[in-house]
């Protein structure tokens, strides 16, 4: 698993939430298995420099991909990935499975809480 | 399901609409589609979608947030031109077997509330829009 960080980030008002999208693509194959590349970008402007880039084998648990998103200052434990039509994705699947079933652009949303103390 | 670590069971850790949507899929319940409302935007931008959801036979909408994590469910939306929008809010702490809808309202378990009052613009929200299965729900487990 390789990763790199791009420190350039678009400025945004302090109280406004960053809306992020996880974008994936197939880099190639190695010994019959695909290598996937992930980057986290701003949802509203995907052409801004990517926050972080990660390349993983397709068999990588998607939880590891989600943890990498933490490098984009999004806490992994309180982060969720959904499909573009709002179906929640269980992160215990492999990265390859998620890519095949749900496509290459997946919105990242914060996990909410229901119920106050 | 594997979404939480082993020590989660029996803990007092938080869950919300995302976890609820995974449970609906896992246990074969109604479809639960998530709608994220970013902090600072309020619910105004989603009212048309919520109206369509209910008018097309959609079920209750579970609501979760962060700054505003008060448990609530939406049962309806009232939109009129040039008037403030209202949502029908159910407090899910409601228990027992009320005799009728009037009893629920009198006890405060169900009420129409102004959207600007019911939702805090300082909080983000995740809405879980429930609807009956019309076709095979996308599998999340294979």
Short mmCIF file of C-alpha atoms in Angstrom, two decimals:
data_model
loop_
_atom_site.label_atom_id
_atom_site.label_comp_id
_atom_site.label_asym_id
_atom_site.label_seq_id
_atom_site.Cartn_x
_atom_site.Cartn_y
_atom_site.Cartn_z
CA UNK A 1 0.00 0.00 0.00
CA UNK A 2 1.53 3.29 -1.06
CA UNK A 3 0.28 6.77 -0.30
CA UNK A 4 1.23 10.38 -0.76
CA UNK A 5 -0.25 13.61 0.50
CA UNK A 6 -0.83 16.77 -1.43
CA UNK A 7 -0.70 19.65 1.00
CA UNK A 8 -2.54 22.04 -1.30
CA UNK A 9 -6.12 22.35 -0.18
CA UNK A 10 -8.80 24.80 -1.17
CA UNK A 11 -9.65 27.35 1.52
CA UNK A 12 -13.10 27.09 3.01
CA UNK A 13 -14.97 29.00 5.70
CA UNK A 14 -14.28 27.56 9.15
CA UNK A 15 -17.88 26.65 9.91
CA UNK A 16 -18.56 25.05 6.54
CA UNK A 17 -18.23 21.33 6.21
CA UNK A 18 -15.83 19.90 3.66
CA UNK A 19 -17.75 17.75 1.21
CA UNK A 20 -15.52 15.03 -0.04
CA UNK A 21 -15.72 12.29 -2.63
CA UNK A 22 -13.60 9.14 -2.84
CA UNK A 23 -12.61 8.59 -6.48
CA UNK A 24 -11.16 5.28 -7.61
CA UNK A 25 -9.60 3.96 -10.78
CA UNK A 26 -7.84 0.81 -11.89
CA UNK A 27 -4.10 1.38 -12.22
CA UNK A 28 -3.29 -1.98 -13.72
CA UNK A 29 -2.95 -5.63 -12.84
CA UNK A 30 -0.27 -7.60 -11.06
CA UNK A 31 -0.25 -11.42 -11.00
CA UNK A 32 -3.88 -11.46 -12.10
CA UNK A 33 -5.11 -9.01 -9.47
CA UNK A 34 -6.11 -5.42 -10.10
CA UNK A 35 -4.38 -2.49 -8.44
CA UNK A 36 -6.76 0.30 -7.49
CA UNK A 37 -5.91 3.96 -6.98
CA UNK A 38 -7.97 6.13 -4.64
CA UNK A 39 -7.96 9.84 -4.14
CA UNK A 40 -10.07 12.09 -1.96
CA UNK A 41 -11.28 15.23 -3.66
CA UNK A 42 -13.61 18.08 -2.93
CA UNK A 43 -17.09 17.09 -4.11
CA UNK A 44 -17.88 20.52 -5.50
CA UNK A 45 -14.62 20.86 -7.43
CA UNK A 46 -13.06 17.53 -8.37
CA UNK A 47 -10.31 19.24 -10.35
CA UNK A 48 -8.75 20.87 -7.32
CA UNK A 49 -5.54 19.08 -6.29
CA UNK A 50 -6.36 15.78 -4.62
CA UNK A 51 -5.83 15.71 -0.88
CA UNK A 52 -4.34 12.25 -0.73
CA UNK A 53 -3.64 9.46 -3.17
CA UNK A 54 -3.48 5.76 -2.30
CA UNK A 55 -2.81 2.68 -4.38
CA UNK A 56 -3.93 -0.71 -3.08
CA UNK A 57 -4.50 -4.27 -4.34
CA UNK A 58 -8.17 -5.06 -4.95
CA UNK A 59 -8.15 -7.53 -2.03
CA UNK A 60 -7.44 -4.75 0.49
CA UNK A 61 -10.25 -4.43 3.05
CA UNK A 62 -12.12 -1.25 2.34
CA UNK A 63 -11.63 -0.34 6.02
CA UNK A 64 -7.97 0.30 5.18
CA UNK A 65 -9.01 2.61 2.35
CA UNK A 66 -11.28 4.43 4.77
CA UNK A 67 -8.44 4.82 7.26
CA UNK A 68 -6.34 6.39 4.54
CA UNK A 69 -9.06 9.01 4.15
CA UNK A 70 -8.10 10.00 7.69
CA UNK A 71 -4.98 11.46 6.12
CA UNK A 72 -7.39 13.91 4.51
CA UNK A 73 -8.34 14.99 8.04
CA UNK A 74 -11.51 12.93 8.01
CA UNK A 75 -11.63 10.67 11.11
CA UNK A 76 -12.01 7.06 9.94
CA UNK A 77 -14.22 5.92 12.83
CA UNK A 78 -16.73 8.70 12.20
CA UNK A 79 -16.67 8.52 8.42
CA UNK A 80 -18.90 6.60 6.06
CA UNK A 81 -18.98 5.90 2.36
CA UNK A 82 -22.24 5.79 0.45
CA UNK A 83 -23.27 5.25 -3.13
CA UNK A 84 -24.40 8.18 -5.22
CA UNK A 85 -28.01 7.18 -4.58
CA UNK A 86 -27.54 7.03 -0.83
CA UNK A 87 -27.01 3.36 -0.04
CA UNK A 88 -24.60 2.88 2.86
CA UNK A 89 -21.56 0.73 2.08
CA UNK A 90 -20.28 -1.66 4.73
CA UNK A 91 -16.53 -0.99 4.82
CA UNK A 92 -15.62 -4.62 5.66
CA UNK A 93 -15.80 -5.57 1.99
CA UNK A 94 -12.67 -5.59 -0.17
CA UNK A 95 -11.74 -2.50 -2.13
CA UNK A 96 -12.20 -4.45 -5.36
CA UNK A 97 -15.70 -5.53 -4.38
CA UNK A 98 -16.73 -1.98 -3.57
CA UNK A 99 -15.26 -0.73 -6.86
CA UNK A 100 -17.03 -3.40 -8.94
CA UNK A 101 -20.42 -3.10 -7.26
CA UNK A 102 -20.67 0.59 -6.53
CA UNK A 103 -18.44 2.34 -9.03
CA UNK A 104 -15.56 4.75 -8.86
CA UNK A 105 -16.99 7.86 -7.26
CA UNK A 106 -18.33 7.49 -3.77
CA UNK A 107 -19.37 10.40 -1.54
CA UNK A 108 -17.80 10.52 1.89
CA UNK A 109 -20.12 11.60 4.68
CA UNK A 110 -19.62 11.99 8.42
CA UNK A 111 -21.37 9.45 10.63
CA UNK A 112 -24.16 10.97 12.65
CA UNK A 113 -25.50 10.24 16.11
CA UNK A 114 -29.12 9.62 17.03
CA UNK A 115 -30.23 10.44 20.55
CA UNK A 116 -28.96 12.93 23.09
CA UNK A 117 -27.76 12.15 26.61
CA UNK B 1 -21.72 -7.14 10.42
CA UNK B 2 -18.14 -6.27 11.21
CA UNK B 3 -18.64 -2.53 10.97
CA UNK B 4 -17.83 -2.03 14.66
CA UNK B 5 -14.89 -3.38 16.71
CA UNK B 6 -15.43 -6.40 19.01
CA UNK B 7 -15.82 -4.29 22.16
CA UNK B 8 -18.71 -2.33 20.73
CA UNK B 9 -21.39 -4.80 21.85
CA UNK B 10 -22.57 -3.82 25.35
CA UNK B 11 -20.85 -0.43 25.16
CA UNK B 12 -22.51 2.99 25.23
CA UNK B 13 -20.90 4.13 22.00
CA UNK B 14 -22.96 6.11 19.52
CA UNK B 15 -24.73 4.85 16.45
CA UNK B 16 -26.78 6.81 13.96
CA UNK B 17 -28.55 6.76 10.63
CA UNK B 18 -25.64 5.19 8.78
CA UNK B 19 -25.58 2.20 11.12
CA UNK B 20 -29.37 2.02 10.93
CA UNK B 21 -29.21 1.83 7.13
CA UNK B 22 -26.70 -1.03 7.34
CA UNK B 23 -29.04 -2.85 9.74
CA UNK B 24 -32.02 -2.40 7.43
CA UNK B 25 -30.02 -3.96 4.61
CA UNK B 26 -28.64 -6.75 6.80
CA UNK B 27 -31.96 -7.81 8.31
CA UNK B 28 -33.97 -7.40 5.12
CA UNK B 29 -36.00 -4.39 6.24
CA UNK B 30 -37.22 -1.49 4.13
CA UNK B 31 -34.70 0.24 1.92
CA UNK B 32 -32.91 3.02 3.78
CA UNK B 33 -31.32 5.67 1.56
CA UNK B 34 -29.08 8.23 3.18
CA UNK B 35 -29.23 11.94 2.47
CA UNK B 36 -26.46 14.06 3.94
CA UNK B 37 -27.31 17.67 4.84
CA UNK B 38 -24.07 19.60 5.35
CA UNK B 39 -23.53 21.90 8.31
CA UNK B 40 -24.67 25.42 7.68
CA UNK B 41 -27.18 24.64 4.96
CA UNK B 42 -30.23 23.61 6.97
CA UNK B 43 -32.98 21.47 5.55
CA UNK B 44 -34.48 24.02 3.14
CA UNK B 45 -32.62 22.57 0.17
CA UNK B 46 -34.01 19.06 0.76
CA UNK B 47 -37.66 19.90 1.36
CA UNK B 48 -38.77 19.20 -2.21
CA UNK B 49 -37.05 15.83 -2.08
CA UNK B 50 -38.68 15.00 1.26
CA UNK B 51 -42.08 16.08 -0.08
CA UNK B 52 -41.65 13.79 -3.08
CA UNK B 53 -40.55 10.96 -0.78
CA UNK B 54 -43.74 11.10 1.26
CA UNK B 55 -46.10 11.80 -1.63
CA UNK B 56 -44.73 8.74 -3.46
CA UNK B 57 -45.42 6.47 -0.49
CA UNK B 58 -42.13 6.70 1.36
CA UNK B 59 -41.93 5.69 5.01
CA UNK B 60 -40.64 7.51 8.10
CA UNK B 61 -37.33 9.35 7.85
CA UNK B 62 -34.83 8.81 10.65
CA UNK B 63 -32.76 11.87 11.48
CA UNK B 64 -29.32 11.99 13.07
CA UNK B 65 -26.74 14.76 13.44
CA UNK B 66 -23.79 15.95 15.47
CA UNK B 67 -24.34 19.33 17.16
CA UNK B 68 -28.04 18.43 17.10
CA UNK B 69 -28.24 14.72 17.91
CA UNK B 70 -31.76 14.82 19.35
CA UNK B 71 -33.56 11.70 18.20
CA UNK B 72 -36.40 12.49 15.81
CA UNK B 73 -38.19 10.98 12.87
CA UNK B 74 -40.03 12.80 10.12
CA UNK B 75 -43.47 11.60 9.12
CA UNK B 76 -44.46 14.38 6.73
CA UNK B 77 -43.70 17.74 5.16
CA UNK B 78 -46.00 20.73 4.64
CA UNK B 79 -44.97 23.13 1.90
CA UNK B 80 -46.94 26.17 0.79
CA UNK B 81 -45.81 29.00 -1.50
CA UNK B 82 -44.55 32.05 0.37
CA UNK B 83 -45.13 30.38 3.72
CA UNK B 84 -42.81 28.79 6.22
CA UNK B 85 -42.29 25.06 5.76
CA UNK B 86 -43.29 22.59 8.46
CA UNK B 87 -42.26 19.02 9.18
CA UNK B 88 -44.25 16.41 11.11
CA UNK B 89 -41.89 15.22 13.80
CA UNK B 90 -42.19 12.03 15.83
CA UNK B 91 -40.23 11.64 19.05
CA UNK B 92 -39.05 8.02 18.81
CA UNK B 93 -38.96 7.75 22.62
CA UNK B 94 -42.73 7.34 22.36
CA UNK B 95 -43.89 4.08 23.92
CA UNK B 96 -47.13 2.40 24.83
CA UNK B 97 -50.30 2.01 22.79
CA UNK B 98 -52.10 5.34 22.39
CA UNK B 99 -55.76 5.09 21.52
CA UNK B 100 -55.60 7.50 18.61
CA UNK B 101 -53.55 10.16 16.81
CA UNK B 102 -55.02 12.89 18.98
CA UNK B 103 -53.61 11.26 22.07
CA UNK B 104 -50.14 11.17 20.51
CA UNK B 105 -50.34 14.86 19.65
CA UNK B 106 -51.73 15.86 23.04
CA UNK B 107 -48.85 14.07 24.76
CA UNK B 108 -46.36 15.83 22.50
CA UNK B 109 -45.00 12.72 20.82
CA UNK B 110 -46.01 13.93 17.36
CA UNK B 111 -46.12 17.57 16.30
CA UNK B 112 -45.82 19.87 13.33
CA UNK B 113 -42.72 22.01 13.72
CA UNK B 114 -41.23 24.81 11.68
CA UNK B 115 -38.24 23.55 9.72
CA UNK B 116 -36.17 26.47 10.98
CA UNK B 117 -36.98 25.48 14.58
CA UNK B 118 -36.70 21.72 14.27
CA UNK B 119 -33.26 21.82 12.66
CA UNK B 120 -30.10 23.60 13.78
CA UNK B 121 -28.01 25.20 11.03
CA UNK B 122 -24.91 24.59 13.17
CA UNK B 123 -25.36 20.84 12.82
CA UNK B 124 -24.98 18.50 9.90
CA UNK B 125 -27.68 15.88 9.49
CA UNK B 126 -27.97 12.46 7.93
CA UNK B 127 -31.48 11.50 6.92
CA UNK B 128 -32.39 7.86 6.39
CA UNK B 129 -35.32 7.75 3.97
CA UNK B 130 -37.14 4.46 4.30
CA UNK B 131 -39.23 2.92 1.58
CA UNK B 132 -40.61 -0.53 0.86
CA UNK B 133 -38.58 -2.84 -1.34
CA UNK B 134 -39.74 -2.49 -4.91
CA UNK B 135 -36.96 -4.60 -6.37
CA UNK B 136 -34.03 -6.56 -4.98
CA UNK B 137 -32.09 -4.23 -2.74
CA UNK B 138 -28.46 -3.73 -3.74
CA UNK B 139 -26.41 -6.35 -1.89
CA UNK B 140 -23.82 -4.93 0.47
CA UNK B 141 -22.53 -8.24 1.76
CA UNK B 142 -21.04 -10.21 -1.13
#
